[in-house]
CSV table of C-alpha atoms in Angstrom, one decimal:
chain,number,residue,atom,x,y,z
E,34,UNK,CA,0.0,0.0,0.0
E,35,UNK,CA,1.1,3.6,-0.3
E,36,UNK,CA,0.7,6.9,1.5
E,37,UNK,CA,1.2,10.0,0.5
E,38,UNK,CA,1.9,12.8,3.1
E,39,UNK,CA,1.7,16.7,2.1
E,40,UNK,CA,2.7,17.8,5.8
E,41,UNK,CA,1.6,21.9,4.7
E,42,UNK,CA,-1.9,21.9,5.2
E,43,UNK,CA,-2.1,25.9,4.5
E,44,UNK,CA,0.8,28.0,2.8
E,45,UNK,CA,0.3,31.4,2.6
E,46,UNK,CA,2.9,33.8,0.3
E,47,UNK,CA,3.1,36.3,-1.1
E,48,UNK,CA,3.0,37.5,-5.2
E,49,UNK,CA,6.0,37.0,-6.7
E,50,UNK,CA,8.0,35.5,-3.8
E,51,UNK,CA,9.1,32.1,-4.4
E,52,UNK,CA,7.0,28.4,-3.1
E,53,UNK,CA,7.9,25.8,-2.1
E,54,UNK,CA,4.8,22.9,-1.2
E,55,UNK,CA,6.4,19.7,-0.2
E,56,UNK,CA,5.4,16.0,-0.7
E,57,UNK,CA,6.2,13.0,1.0
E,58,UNK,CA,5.6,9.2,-0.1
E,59,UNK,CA,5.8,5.8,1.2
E,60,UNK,CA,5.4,2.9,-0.9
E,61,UNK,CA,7.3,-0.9,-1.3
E,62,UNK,CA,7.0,-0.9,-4.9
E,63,UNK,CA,8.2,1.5,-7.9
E,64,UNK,CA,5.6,4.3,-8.3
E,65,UNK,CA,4.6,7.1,-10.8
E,66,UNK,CA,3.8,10.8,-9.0
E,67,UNK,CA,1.9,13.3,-9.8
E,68,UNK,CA,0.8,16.6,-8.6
E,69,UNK,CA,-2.8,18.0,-9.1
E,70,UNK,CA,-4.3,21.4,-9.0
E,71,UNK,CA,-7.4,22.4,-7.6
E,72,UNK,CA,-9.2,25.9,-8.4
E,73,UNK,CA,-12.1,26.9,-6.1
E,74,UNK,CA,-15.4,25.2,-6.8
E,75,UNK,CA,-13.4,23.4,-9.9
E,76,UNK,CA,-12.1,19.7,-10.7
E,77,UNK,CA,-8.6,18.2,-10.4
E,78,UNK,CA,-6.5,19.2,-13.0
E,79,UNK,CA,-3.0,17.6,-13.6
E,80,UNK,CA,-0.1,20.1,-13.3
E,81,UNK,CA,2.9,17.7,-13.7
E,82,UNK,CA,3.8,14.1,-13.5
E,83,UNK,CA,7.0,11.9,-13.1
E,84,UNK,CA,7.5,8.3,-14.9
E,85,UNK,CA,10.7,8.0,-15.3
E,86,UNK,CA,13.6,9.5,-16.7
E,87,UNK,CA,14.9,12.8,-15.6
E,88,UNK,CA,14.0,13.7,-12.1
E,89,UNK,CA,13.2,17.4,-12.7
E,90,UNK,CA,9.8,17.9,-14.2
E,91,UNK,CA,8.3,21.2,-15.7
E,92,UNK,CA,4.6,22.6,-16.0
E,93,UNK,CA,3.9,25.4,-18.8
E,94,UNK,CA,3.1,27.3,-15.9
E,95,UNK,CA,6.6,27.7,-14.4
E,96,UNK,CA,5.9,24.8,-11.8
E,97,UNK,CA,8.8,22.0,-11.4
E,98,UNK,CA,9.1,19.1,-9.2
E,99,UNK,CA,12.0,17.0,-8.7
E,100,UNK,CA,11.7,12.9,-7.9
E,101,UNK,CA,14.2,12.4,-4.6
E,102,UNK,CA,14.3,8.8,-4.6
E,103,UNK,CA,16.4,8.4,-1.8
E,104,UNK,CA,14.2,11.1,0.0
E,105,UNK,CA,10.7,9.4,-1.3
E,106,UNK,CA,9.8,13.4,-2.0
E,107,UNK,CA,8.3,15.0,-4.9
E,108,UNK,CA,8.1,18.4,-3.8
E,109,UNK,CA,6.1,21.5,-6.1
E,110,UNK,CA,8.5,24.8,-6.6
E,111,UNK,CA,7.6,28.0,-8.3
E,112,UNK,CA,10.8,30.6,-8.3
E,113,UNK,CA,7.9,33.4,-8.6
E,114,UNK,CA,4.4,33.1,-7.9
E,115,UNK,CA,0.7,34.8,-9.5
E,116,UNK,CA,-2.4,35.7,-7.7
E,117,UNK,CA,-3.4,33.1,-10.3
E,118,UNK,CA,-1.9,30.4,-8.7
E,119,UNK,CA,-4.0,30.5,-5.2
E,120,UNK,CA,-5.8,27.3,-5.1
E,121,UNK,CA,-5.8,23.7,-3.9
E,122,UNK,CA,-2.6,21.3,-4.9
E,123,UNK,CA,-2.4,17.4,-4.3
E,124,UNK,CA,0.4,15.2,-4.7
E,125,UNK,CA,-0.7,11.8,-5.7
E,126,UNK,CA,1.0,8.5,-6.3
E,127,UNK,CA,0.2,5.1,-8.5
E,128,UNK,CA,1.8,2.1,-8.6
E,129,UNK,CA,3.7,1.3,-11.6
E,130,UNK,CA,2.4,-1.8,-12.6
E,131,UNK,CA,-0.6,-3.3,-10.7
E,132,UNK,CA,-3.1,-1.0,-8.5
E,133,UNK,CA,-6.0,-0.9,-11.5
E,134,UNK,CA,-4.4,2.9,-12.1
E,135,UNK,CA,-5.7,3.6,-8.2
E,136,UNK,CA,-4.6,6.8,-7.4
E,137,UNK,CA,-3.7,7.7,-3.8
E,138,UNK,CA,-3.7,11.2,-2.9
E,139,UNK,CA,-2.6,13.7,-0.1
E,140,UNK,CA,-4.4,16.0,2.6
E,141,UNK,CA,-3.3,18.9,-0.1
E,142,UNK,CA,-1.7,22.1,0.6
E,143,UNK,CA,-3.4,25.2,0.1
E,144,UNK,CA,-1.6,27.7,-1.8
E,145,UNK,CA,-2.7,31.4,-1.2
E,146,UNK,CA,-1.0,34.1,-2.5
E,147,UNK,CA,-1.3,37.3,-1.6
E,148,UNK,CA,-0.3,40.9,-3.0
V,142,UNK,CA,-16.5,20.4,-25.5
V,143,UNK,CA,-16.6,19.1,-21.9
V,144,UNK,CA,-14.1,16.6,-21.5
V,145,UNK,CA,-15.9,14.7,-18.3
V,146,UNK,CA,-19.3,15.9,-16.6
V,147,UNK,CA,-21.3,15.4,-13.8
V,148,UNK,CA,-25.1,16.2,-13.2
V,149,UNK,CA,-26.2,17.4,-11.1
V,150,UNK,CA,-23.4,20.1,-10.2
V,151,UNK,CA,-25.3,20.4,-6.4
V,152,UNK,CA,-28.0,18.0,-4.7
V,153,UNK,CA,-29.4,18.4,-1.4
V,154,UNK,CA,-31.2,15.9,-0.1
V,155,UNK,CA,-32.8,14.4,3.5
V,156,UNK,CA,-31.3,11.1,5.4
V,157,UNK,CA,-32.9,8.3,4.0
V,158,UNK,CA,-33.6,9.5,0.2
V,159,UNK,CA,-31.9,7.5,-2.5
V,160,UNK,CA,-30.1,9.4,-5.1
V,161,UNK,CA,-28.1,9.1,-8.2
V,162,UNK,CA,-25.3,11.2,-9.8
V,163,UNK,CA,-24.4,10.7,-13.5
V,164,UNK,CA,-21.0,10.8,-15.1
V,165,UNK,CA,-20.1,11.1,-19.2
V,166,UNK,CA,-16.6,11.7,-20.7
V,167,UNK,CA,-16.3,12.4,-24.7
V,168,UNK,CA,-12.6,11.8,-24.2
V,169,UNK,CA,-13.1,7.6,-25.4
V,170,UNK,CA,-11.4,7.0,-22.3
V,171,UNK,CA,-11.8,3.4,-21.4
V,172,UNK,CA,-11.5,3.5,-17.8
V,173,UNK,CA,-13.8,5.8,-15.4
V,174,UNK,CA,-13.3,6.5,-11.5
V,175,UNK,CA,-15.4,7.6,-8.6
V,176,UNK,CA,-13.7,9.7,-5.9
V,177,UNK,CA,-14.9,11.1,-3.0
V,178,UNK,CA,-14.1,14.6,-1.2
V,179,UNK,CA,-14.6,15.0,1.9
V,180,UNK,CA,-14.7,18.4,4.0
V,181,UNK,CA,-11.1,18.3,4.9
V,182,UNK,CA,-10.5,18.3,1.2
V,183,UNK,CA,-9.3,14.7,1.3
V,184,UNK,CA,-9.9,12.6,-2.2
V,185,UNK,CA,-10.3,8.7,-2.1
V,186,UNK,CA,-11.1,6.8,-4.7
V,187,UNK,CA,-14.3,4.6,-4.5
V,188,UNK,CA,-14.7,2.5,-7.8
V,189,UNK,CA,-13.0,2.4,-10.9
V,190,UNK,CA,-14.3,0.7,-13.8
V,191,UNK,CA,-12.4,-0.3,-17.3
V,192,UNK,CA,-14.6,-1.2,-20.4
V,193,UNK,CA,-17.8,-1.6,-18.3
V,194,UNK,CA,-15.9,-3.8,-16.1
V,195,UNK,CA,-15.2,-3.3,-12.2
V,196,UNK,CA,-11.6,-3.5,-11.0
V,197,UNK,CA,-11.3,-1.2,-8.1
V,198,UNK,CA,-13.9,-1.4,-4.8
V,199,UNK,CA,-12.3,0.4,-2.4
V,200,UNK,CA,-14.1,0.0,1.3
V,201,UNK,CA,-17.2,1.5,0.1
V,202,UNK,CA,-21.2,0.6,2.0
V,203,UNK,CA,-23.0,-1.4,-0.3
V,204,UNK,CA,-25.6,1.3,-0.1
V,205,UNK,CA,-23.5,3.1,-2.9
V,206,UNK,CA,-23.7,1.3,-6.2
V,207,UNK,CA,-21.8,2.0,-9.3
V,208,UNK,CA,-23.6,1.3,-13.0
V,209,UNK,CA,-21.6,1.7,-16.2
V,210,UNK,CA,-23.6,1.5,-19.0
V,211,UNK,CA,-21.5,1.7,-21.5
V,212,UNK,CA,-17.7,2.7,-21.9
V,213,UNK,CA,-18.8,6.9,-21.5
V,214,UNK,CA,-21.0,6.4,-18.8
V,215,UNK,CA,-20.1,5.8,-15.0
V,216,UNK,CA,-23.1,6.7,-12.5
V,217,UNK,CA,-23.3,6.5,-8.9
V,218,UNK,CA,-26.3,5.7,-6.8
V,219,UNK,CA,-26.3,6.0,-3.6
V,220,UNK,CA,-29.3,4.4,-1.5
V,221,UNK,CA,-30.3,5.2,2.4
V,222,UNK,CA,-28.5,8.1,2.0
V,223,UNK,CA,-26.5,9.2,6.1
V,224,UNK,CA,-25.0,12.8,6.9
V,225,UNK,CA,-21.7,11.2,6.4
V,226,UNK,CA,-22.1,10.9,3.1
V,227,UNK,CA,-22.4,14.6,2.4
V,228,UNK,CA,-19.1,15.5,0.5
V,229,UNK,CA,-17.5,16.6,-3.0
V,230,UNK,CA,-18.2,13.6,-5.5
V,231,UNK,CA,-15.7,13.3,-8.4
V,232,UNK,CA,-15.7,11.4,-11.8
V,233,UNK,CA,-12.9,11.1,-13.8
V,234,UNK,CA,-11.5,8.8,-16.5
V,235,UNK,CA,-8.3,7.9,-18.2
V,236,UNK,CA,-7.3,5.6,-21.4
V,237,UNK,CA,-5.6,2.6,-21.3
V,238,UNK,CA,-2.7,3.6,-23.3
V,239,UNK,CA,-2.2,6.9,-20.9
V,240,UNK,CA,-3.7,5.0,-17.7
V,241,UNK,CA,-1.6,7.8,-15.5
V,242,UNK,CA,-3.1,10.5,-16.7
V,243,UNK,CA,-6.7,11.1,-15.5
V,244,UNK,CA,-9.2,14.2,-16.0
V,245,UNK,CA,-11.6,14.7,-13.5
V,246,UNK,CA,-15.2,16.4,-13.6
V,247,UNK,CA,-16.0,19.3,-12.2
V,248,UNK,CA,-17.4,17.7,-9.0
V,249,UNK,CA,-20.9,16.8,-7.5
V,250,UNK,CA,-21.5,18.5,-4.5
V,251,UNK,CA,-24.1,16.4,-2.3
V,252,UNK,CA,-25.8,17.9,1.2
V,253,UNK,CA,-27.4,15.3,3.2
V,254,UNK,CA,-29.9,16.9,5.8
């Protein structure tokens, strides 16, 4: 079974300062990570994922996570941040192979920015 | 153009009503999901099916029943409806061949009085 633990339940910033929103896993078998967005009163919507390969993913948004494997982290990092970005993020995990695609998600972190 | 929806968007209801909430994606995704939201935010998945066929039932009450009519369609009914199942109701499918990637509906948001 996995976990996933987002220990920022609330991080407030403000515009144009940098983020950082951190992500834990736990798992005993390879996984896949994601991270999903949240607007208010809105669906998930995926922002970035890691399968494999490099360990430093990128959104077109200016969002990048990097895979710490020896850290089981995935944390989310914006150098510079929007009023647009306030909203609801979720790091989520899924095993590689097996799981039926089951994705197992975090508490979230709610990112507010302010002016 | 809308990729997955839900109707209704809102339903209030009273303990003890039955209720059901529909789900369609235009994507011709082959797998579809249920997830449920509660008021801390947290999302669990509840059901998953793949073409018509269930492969994930997470520790749900067998008063919720999923129905998949066909390959588009994932719907949720719920009978002998409790306060505790107020929450944020989620659909969302994804393809075989992209089975990581999945797209959520905009959410149903049930009230249970």
């Amino acid at each position: 079974a996995q976990s996933v633990t987002q220990l920022d339940s609330q991080v407030p910033v403000f515009e144009e300062a940098p983020v950082e929103l951190r992500c834990n896993y736990s798992s005993s078998v390879s996984v896949y990570l994601f991270w999903y967005v949240q607007y208010p009163n809105q669906g998930l919507q995926l922002l970035l994922k890691y399968l494999s390969g490099s360990t430093l993913v990128e959104s077109i948004n200016g969002f990048e996570a990097e895979f710490n494997k020896s850290q089981t982290s995935f944390h989310l990092r914006k150098p510079s941040v929007h009023i647009s970005d306030t909203a609801e993020y979720f790091c989520a995990v899924r095993e590689v192979t097996g799981g039926g695609n089951k994705l197992t998600f975090g508490t979230g972190t709610q990112l507010k920015v302010e002016l | 153009d809308t990729a997955v929806s839900q109707t209704p968007k809102y339903l209030v209801t009273q303990m003890g009503n039955d209720k059901s909430i529909k789900c369609e994606q235009n994507l011709g995704h082959d797998t579809m999901y249920w997830y449920k939201q509660d008021s801390k935010k947290f999302l669990k998945i509840m059901f998953s099916y793949n073409n018509k066929e269930l492969i994930i039932n997470e520790t749900v009450p067998n008063r919720f029943s999923p129905k998949s009519p066909d390959k588009a369609h994932l719907n949720l009914h719920i009978n002998s409806l409790e306060l505790g199942d107020s929450a944020v109701y989620f659909c969302a499918s994804s393809s075989r061949a992209v089975s990581y990637e999945q797209y959520f509906g905009p959410g149903t948001r049930l009230t249970v009085t």
